[in-house]
Every structure is written in structure tokens, then in C-alpha cells.
Amino acid sequence: MPELTDRERFVLQQMATGQSNQEIRVTLRIAESTVKTHVNSILSKLGVGDRTQAAIVALKRGIAKL
């Protein structure tokens, strides 16, 4: 499984806390389309179909904490 970049890990952490793409965009000061690109890359690398599954993987792997 491909390794997540530091930026992807940060986006995944934010996703796991329930932040929307818009909220992540504001935090990172980047375009929402860039956030969407990161999210799609994360989903692909983790082999999951949606944000909820990605958040579960992040929690199980210790990438994010509640």
C-alpha cells in the first residue's frame, strides 16, 4: 500500500475529526479542489470508498485520535 504524504496524513487527521473539505481548505489556506485531490488520493491509497472508512482506518492505525 502506498505511503501517505505528510499533507495527506494531516488531511486524513482532519477528516477523522469530522471536518469538511471547506473547513480543511480554510485551515490549510488552499483551494477546495486541492483538498478534494488529497481526499481522493487518500481514499485510493487506503483502498477505501468513502471518508467514513478512511477515518476508521486512520483511527485503527493511530494516524488520528478522537
Coordinates of C-alpha atoms in Angstrom, one line a residue, residues 11-65:
V11 CA -5.9 16.0 5.8
L12 CA -6.8 12.5 6.9
Q13 CA -6.5 13.6 10.6
Q14 CA -8.9 16.5 9.9
M15 CA -11.3 14.2 8.1
A16 CA -11.3 11.8 11.0
T17 CA -12.4 14.6 13.3
G18 CA -15.3 15.3 11.0
Q19 CA -14.0 18.4 9.2
S20 CA -15.5 19.1 5.8
N21 CA -13.4 19.9 2.7
Q22 CA -14.3 23.6 3.2
E23 CA -13.1 23.6 6.8
I24 CA -9.9 21.8 5.8
R25 CA -9.4 24.3 2.9
V26 CA -9.6 27.2 5.4
T27 CA -7.2 25.6 7.8
L28 CA -4.6 24.9 5.1
R29 CA -5.3 28.0 3.0
I30 CA -5.6 26.0 -0.2
A31 CA -8.2 25.6 -2.9
E32 CA -11.1 23.3 -2.1
S33 CA -10.2 21.4 -5.4
T34 CA -6.8 20.7 -3.9
V35 CA -8.4 19.3 -0.7
K36 CA -10.6 17.1 -3.0
T37 CA -7.4 15.9 -4.8
H38 CA -5.9 15.0 -1.4
V39 CA -9.0 13.2 -0.3
N40 CA -9.2 11.2 -3.5
S41 CA -5.6 10.2 -3.2
I42 CA -6.1 9.2 0.5
L43 CA -9.1 7.1 -0.4
S44 CA -7.2 5.4 -3.2
K45 CA -4.1 4.7 -1.1
L46 CA -6.1 3.3 1.8
G47 CA -8.2 1.2 -0.6
V48 CA -11.5 2.6 0.9
G49 CA -14.6 4.0 -0.7
D50 CA -15.5 7.0 1.4
R51 CA -14.4 9.4 4.2
T52 CA -16.0 7.3 6.9
Q53 CA -14.0 4.3 6.0
A54 CA -10.9 6.4 5.8
A55 CA -11.5 7.8 9.2
I56 CA -11.9 4.3 10.6
V57 CA -8.6 3.3 9.1
A58 CA -6.9 6.4 10.5
L59 CA -8.1 5.6 14.0
K60 CA -7.1 2.0 13.8
R61 CA -3.6 2.8 12.5
G62 CA -3.1 5.6 15.1
I63 CA -2.9 8.3 12.4
A64 CA -5.8 10.1 14.1
K65 CA -7.1 10.2 17.6

